[in-house]
Coordinates of N, CA and C in Angstrom, one line a residue:
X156 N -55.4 -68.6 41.0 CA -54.4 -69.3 40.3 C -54.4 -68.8 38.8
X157 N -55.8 -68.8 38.1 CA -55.6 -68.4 37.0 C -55.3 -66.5 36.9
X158 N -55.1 -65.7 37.7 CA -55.1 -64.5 38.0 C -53.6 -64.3 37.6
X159 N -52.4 -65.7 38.7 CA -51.2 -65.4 38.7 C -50.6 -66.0 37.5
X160 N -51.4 -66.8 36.8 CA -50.6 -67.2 35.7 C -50.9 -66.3 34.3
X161 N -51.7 -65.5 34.6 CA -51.7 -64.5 33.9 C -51.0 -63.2 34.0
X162 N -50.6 -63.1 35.6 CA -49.6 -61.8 35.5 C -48.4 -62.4 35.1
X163 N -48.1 -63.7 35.5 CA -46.5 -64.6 35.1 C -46.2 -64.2 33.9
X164 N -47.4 -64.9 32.8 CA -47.7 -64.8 31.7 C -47.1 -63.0 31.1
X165 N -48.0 -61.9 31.6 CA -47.5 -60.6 31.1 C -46.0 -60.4 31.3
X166 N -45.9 -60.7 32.8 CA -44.7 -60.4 33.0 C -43.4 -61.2 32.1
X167 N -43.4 -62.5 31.7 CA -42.4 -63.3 31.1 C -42.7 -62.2 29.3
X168 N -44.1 -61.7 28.9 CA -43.7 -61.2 27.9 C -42.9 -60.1 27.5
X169 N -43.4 -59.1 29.0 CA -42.7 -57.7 28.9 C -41.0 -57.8 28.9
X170 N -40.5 -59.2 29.5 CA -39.3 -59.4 30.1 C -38.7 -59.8 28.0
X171 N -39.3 -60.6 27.9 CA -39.4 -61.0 26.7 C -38.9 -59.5 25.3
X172 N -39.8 -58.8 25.1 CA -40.2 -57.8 24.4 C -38.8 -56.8 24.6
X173 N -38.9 -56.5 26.1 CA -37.6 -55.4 26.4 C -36.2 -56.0 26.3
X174 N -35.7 -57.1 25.9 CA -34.7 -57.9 26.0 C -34.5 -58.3 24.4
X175 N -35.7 -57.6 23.6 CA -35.2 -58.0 22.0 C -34.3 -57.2 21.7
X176 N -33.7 -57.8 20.2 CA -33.2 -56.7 19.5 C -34.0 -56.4 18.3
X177 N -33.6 -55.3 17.9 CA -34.3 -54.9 16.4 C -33.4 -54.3 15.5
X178 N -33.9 -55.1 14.7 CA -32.8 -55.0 13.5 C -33.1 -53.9 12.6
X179 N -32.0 -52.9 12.1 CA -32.4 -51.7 11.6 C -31.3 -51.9 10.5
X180 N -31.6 -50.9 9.3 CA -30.9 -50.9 8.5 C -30.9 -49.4 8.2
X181 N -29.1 -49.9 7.9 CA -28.3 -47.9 7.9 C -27.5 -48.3 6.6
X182 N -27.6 -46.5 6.2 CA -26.4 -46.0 5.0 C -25.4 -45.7 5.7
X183 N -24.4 -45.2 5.6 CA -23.2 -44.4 5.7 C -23.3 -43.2 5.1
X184 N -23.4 -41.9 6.3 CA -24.0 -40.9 6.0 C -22.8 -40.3 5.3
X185 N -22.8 -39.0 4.3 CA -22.1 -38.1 2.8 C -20.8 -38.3 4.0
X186 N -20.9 -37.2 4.9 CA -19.8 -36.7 5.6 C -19.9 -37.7 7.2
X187 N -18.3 -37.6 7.9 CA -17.6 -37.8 9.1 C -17.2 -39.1 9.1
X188 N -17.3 -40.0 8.2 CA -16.5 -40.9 7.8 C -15.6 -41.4 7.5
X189 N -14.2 -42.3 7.8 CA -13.0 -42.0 7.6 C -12.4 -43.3 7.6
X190 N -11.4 -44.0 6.9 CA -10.7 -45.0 6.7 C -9.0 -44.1 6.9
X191 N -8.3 -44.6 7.7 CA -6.8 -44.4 8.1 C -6.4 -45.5 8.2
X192 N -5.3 -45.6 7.6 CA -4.3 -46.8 7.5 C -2.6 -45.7 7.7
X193 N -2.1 -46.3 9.0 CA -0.9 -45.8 9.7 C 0.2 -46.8 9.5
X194 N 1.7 -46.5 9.0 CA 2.4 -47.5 9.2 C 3.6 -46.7 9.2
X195 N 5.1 -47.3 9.4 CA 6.1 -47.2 9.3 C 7.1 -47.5 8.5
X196 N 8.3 -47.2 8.3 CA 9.2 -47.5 7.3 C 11.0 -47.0 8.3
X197 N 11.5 -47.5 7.9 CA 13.1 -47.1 8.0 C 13.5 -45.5 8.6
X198 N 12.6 -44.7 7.7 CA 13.0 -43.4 7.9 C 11.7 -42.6 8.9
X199 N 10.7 -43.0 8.5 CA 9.7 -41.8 9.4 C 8.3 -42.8 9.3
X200 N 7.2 -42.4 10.3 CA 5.9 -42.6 10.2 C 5.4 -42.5 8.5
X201 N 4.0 -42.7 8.5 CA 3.0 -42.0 7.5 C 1.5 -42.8 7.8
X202 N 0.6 -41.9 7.1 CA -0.6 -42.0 7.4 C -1.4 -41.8 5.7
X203 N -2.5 -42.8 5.4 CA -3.1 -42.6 4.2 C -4.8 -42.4 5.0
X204 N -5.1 -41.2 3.9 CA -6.7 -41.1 5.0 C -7.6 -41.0 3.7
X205 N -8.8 -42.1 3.9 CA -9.8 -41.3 2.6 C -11.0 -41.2 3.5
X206 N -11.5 -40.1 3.2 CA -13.1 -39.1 3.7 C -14.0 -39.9 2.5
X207 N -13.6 -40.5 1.7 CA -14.8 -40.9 0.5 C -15.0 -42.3 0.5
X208 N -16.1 -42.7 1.8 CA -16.7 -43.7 2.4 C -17.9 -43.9 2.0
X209 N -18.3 -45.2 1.4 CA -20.0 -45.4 1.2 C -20.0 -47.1 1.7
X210 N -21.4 -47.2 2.2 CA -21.7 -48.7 2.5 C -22.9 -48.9 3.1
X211 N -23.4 -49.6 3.7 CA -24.7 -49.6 4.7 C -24.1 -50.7 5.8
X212 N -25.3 -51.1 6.3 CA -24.8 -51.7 7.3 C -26.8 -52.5 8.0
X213 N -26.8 -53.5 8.3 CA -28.1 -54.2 8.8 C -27.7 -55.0 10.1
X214 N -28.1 -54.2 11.4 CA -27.6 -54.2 12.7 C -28.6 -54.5 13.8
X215 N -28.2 -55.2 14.8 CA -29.4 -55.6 15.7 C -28.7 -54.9 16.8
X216 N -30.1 -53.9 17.3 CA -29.7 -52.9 18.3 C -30.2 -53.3 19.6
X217 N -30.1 -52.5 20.7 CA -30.5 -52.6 21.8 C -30.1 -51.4 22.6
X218 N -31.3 -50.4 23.0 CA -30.8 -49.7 23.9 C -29.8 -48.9 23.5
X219 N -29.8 -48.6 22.3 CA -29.1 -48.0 21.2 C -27.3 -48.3 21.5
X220 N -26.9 -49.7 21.2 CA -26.2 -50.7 21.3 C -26.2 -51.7 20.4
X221 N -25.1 -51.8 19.3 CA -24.9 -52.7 18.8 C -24.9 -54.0 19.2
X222 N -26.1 -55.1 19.1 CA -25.9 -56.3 19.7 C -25.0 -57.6 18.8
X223 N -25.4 -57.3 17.6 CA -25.0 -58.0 16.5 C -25.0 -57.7 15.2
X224 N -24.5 -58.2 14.2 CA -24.4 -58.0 13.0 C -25.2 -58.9 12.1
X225 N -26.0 -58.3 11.1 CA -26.3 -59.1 10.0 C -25.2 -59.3 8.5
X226 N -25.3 -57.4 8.5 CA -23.9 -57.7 7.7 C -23.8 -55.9 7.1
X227 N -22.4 -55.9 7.1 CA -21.9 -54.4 7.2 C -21.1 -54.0 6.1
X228 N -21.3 -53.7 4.9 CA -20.1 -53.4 4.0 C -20.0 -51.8 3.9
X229 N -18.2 -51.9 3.8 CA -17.7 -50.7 3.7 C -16.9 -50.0 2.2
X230 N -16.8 -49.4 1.6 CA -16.0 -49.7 0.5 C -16.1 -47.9 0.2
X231 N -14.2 -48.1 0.1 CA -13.6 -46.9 -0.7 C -12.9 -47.1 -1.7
X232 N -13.0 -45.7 -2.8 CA -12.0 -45.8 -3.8 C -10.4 -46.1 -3.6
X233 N -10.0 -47.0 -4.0 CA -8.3 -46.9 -3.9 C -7.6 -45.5 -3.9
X234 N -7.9 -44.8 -5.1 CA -7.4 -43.4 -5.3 C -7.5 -42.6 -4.1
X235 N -8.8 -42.7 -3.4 CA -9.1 -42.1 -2.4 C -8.1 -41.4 -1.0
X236 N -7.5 -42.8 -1.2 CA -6.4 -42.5 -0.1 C -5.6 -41.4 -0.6
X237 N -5.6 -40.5 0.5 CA -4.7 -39.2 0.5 C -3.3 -39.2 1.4
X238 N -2.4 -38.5 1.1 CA -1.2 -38.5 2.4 C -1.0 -37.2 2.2
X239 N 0.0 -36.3 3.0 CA 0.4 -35.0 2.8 C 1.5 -35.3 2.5
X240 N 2.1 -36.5 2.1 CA 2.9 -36.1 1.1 C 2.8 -37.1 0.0
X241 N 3.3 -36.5 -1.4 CA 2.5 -36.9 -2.4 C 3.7 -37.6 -3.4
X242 N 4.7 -38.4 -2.7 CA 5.9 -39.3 -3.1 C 4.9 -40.7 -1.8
X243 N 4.7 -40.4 -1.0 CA 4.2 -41.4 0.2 C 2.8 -42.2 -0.8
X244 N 2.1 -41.1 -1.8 CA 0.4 -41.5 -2.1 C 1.1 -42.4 -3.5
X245 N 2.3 -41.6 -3.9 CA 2.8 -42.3 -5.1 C 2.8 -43.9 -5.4
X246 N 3.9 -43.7 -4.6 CA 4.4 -45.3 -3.6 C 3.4 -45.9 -3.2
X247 N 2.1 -45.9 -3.1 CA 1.2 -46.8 -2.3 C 0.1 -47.1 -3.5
X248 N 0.0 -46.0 -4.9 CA -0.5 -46.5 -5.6 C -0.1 -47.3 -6.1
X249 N 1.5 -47.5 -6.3 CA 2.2 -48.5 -7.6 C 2.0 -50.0 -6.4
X250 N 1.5 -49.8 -5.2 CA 1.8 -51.5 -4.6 C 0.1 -51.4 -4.7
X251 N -0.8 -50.4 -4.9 CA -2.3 -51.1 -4.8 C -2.9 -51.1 -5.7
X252 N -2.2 -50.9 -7.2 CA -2.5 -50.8 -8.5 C -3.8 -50.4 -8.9
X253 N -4.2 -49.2 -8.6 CA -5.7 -49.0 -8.6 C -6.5 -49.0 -9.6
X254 N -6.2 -49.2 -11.3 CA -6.4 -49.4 -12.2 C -7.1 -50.6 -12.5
X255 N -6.1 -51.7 -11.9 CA -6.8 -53.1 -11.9 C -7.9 -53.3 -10.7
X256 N -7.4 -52.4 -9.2 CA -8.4 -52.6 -8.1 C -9.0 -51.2 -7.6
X257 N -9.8 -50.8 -8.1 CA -10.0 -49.4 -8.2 C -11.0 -49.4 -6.3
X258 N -11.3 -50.9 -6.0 CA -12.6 -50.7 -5.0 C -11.7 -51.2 -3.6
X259 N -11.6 -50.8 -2.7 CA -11.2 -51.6 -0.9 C -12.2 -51.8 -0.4
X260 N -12.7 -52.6 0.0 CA -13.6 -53.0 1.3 C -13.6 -54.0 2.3
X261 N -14.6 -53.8 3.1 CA -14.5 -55.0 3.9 C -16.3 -55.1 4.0
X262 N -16.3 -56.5 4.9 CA -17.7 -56.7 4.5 C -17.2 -57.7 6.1
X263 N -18.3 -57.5 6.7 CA -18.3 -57.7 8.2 C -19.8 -58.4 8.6
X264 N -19.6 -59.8 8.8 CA -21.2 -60.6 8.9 C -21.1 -61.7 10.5
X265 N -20.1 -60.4 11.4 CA -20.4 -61.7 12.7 C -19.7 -60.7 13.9
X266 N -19.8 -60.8 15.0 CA -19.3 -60.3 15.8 C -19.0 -61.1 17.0
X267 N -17.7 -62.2 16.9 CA -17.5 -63.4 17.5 C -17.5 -63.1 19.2
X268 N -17.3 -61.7 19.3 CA -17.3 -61.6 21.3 C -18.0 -60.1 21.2
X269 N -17.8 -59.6 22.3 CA -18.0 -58.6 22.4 C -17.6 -57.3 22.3
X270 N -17.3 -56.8 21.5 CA -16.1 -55.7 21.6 C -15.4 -55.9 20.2
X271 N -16.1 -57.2 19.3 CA -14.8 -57.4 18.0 C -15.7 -57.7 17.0
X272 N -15.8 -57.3 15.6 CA -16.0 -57.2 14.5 C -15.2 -58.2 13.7
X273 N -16.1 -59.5 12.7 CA -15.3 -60.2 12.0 C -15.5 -59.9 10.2
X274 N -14.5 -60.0 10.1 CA -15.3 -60.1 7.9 C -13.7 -60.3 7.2
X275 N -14.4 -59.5 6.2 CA -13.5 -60.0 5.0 C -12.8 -58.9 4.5
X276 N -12.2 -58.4 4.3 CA -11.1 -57.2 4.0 C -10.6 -57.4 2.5
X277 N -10.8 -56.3 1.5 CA -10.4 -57.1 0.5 C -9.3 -55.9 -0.2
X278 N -8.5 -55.8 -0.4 CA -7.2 -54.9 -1.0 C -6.4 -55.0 -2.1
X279 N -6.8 -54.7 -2.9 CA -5.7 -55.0 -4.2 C -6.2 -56.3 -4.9
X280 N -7.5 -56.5 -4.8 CA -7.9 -57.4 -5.5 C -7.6 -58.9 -4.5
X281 N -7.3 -58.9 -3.1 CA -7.0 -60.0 -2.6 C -8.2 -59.9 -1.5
X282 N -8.5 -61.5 -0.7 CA -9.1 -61.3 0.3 C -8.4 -61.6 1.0
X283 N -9.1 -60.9 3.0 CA -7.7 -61.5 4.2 C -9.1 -61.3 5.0
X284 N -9.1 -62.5 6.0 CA -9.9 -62.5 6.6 C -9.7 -62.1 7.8
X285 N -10.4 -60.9 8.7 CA -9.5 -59.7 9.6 C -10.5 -59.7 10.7
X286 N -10.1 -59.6 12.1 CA -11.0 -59.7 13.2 C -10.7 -58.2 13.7
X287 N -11.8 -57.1 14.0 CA -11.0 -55.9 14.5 C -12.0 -55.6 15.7
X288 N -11.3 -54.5 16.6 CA -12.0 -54.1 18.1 C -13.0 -53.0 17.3
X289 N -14.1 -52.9 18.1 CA -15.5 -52.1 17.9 C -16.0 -52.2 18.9
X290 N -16.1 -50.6 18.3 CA -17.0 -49.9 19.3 C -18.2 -48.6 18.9
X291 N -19.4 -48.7 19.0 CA -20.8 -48.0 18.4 C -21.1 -46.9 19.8
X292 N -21.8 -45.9 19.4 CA -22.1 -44.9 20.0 C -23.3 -44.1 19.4
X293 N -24.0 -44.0 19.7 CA -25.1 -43.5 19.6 C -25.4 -41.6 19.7
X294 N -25.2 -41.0 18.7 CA -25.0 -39.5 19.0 C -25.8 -38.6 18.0
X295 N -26.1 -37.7 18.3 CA -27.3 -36.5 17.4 C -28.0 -37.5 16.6
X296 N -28.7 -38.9 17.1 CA -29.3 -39.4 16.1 C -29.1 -40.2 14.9
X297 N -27.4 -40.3 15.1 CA -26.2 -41.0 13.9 C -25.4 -42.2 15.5
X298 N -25.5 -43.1 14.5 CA -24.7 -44.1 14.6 C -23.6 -44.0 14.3
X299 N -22.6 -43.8 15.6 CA -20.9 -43.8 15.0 C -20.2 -45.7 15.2
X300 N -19.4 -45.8 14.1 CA -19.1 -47.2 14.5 C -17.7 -46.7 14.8
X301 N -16.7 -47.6 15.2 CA -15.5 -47.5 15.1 C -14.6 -49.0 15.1
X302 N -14.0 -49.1 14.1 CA -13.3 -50.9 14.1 C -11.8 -50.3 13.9
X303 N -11.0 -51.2 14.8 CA -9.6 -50.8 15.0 C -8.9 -52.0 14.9
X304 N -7.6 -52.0 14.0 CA -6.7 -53.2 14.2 C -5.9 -53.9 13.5
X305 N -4.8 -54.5 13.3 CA -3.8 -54.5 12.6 C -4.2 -55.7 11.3
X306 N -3.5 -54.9 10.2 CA -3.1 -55.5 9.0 C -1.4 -55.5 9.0
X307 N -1.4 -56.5 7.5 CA -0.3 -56.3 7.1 C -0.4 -56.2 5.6
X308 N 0.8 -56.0 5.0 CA 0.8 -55.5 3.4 C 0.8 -57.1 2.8
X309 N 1.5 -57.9 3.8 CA 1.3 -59.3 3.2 C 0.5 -60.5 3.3
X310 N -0.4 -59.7 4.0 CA -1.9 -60.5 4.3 C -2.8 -60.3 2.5
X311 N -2.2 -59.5 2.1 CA -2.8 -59.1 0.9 C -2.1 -59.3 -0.5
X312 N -1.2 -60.3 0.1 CA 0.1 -60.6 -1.4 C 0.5 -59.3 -1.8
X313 N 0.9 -58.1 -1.1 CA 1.5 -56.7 -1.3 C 2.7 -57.0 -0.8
X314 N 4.2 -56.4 -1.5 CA 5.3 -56.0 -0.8 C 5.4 -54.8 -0.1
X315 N 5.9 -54.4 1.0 CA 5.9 -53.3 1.4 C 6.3 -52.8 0.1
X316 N 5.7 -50.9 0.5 CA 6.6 -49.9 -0.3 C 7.8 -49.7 0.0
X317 N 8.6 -49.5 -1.4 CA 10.1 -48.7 -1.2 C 10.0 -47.8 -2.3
X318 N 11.2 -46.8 -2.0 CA 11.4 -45.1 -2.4 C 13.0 -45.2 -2.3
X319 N 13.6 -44.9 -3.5 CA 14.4 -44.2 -3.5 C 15.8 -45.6 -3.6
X320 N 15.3 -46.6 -4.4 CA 16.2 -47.8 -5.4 C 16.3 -48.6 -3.5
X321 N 15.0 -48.7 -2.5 CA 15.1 -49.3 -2.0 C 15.5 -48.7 -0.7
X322 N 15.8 -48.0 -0.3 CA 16.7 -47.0 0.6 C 15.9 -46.9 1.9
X323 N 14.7 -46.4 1.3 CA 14.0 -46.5 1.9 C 12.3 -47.7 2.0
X324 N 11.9 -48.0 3.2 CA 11.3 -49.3 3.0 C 10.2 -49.1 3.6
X325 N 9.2 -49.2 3.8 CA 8.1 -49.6 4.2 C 8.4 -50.9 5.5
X326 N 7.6 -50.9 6.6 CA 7.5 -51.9 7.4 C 6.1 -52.7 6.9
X327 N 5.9 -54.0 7.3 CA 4.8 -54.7 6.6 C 3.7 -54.6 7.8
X328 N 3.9 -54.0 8.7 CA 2.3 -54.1 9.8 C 2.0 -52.6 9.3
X329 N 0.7 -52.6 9.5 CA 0.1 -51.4 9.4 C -1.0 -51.7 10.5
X330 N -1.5 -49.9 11.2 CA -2.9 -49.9 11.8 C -4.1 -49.4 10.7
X331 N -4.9 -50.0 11.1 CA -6.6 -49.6 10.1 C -7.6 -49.4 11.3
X332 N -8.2 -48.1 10.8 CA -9.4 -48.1 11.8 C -10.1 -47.0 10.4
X333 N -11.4 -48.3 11.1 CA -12.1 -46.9 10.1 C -13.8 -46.3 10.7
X334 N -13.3 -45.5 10.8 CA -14.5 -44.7 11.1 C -16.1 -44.5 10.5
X335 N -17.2 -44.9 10.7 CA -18.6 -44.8 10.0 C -19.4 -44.6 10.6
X336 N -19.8 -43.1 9.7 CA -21.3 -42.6 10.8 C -22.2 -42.9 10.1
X337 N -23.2 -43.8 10.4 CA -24.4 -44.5 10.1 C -25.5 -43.8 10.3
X338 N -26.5 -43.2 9.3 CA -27.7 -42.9 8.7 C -28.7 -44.1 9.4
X339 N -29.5 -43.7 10.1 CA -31.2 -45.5 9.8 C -31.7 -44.9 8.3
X340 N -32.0 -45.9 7.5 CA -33.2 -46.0 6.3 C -34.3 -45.8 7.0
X341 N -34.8 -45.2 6.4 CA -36.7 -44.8 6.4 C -37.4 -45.3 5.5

């Protein structure tokens, strides 16, 4: 008796042990990091991309699987955002006034199902509180995240952009996904 309540015993621990998570904490590594914001207007598509990503991130893994979130911040320069064309980068500074809000982020402390990322999005000096799809991959040793999912310009007290005495307009949805390859701290 006392034999099997000692293997019970090991075994409910091992069951125990292999079934944690462990919480690690990451940078967001120099390069492959990317914030894109995609929208439309009247006349054509456009795309704003910034490569100049910094943040960390304090995550409970498993099986090299995001289980949960402690808390994730991301933040880029406003200016950062690039377009190829440079009336599109114009137009998007005079609506995100980067002077006054030079910082975007989001800051992410829950992951209500599985598959979705919750936080706080903050743009032009406004907060909006944004639920987006995620998804983590484990590769060369870097943690890739990926969070996907629609904004709007008026979640953020922004008017869409216009160009050209209004002629041209901006639509108010946009897509955001942003890309982050995660460093572990040592």
């Amino acid at each position: 008796m006392k034999r099997r309540t000692l293997i019970l015993s090991f075994l409910a621990l091992v069951f125990v042990y292999t079934n944690a998570s462990a919480q690690i904490s990451f940078t967001i590594a120099e390069t492959g990091s990317k914030v894109t914001v995609s929208g439309t207007s009247n006349l054509h598509d456009y795309t704003l991309v910034s490569e100049e990503i910094k943040g960390s991130a304090d995550l409970f893994m498993e099986d090299g699987k995001v289980t949960d979130i402690k808390k994730v911040v991301v933040t880029l320069k406003t200016e950062s955002l690039e377009s190829s064309k440079s009336g599109l980068k114009r137009n998007a500074m005079k609506s995100l006034q980067p002077e006054a809000n030079p910082i975007i982020s989001f800051i992410a402390f829950d992951m209500p199902s599985t598959g979705k990322v919750a936080g706080i999005l903050n743009v032009a000096g406004y907060d909006s509180d944004q639920e987006f799809d995620f998804t983590s991959e484990l590769k060369g040793g870097k943690l890739h995240i990926t969070a996907k999912g629609k904004v709007k310009f008026t979640d953020f007290q922004l008017d869409p952009p216009s160009a050209l005495a209004g002629t041209i307009k901006a639509k108010d949805d946009l897509d955001l996904e942003i890309l982050i390859v995660l460093e572990e701290n040592k």
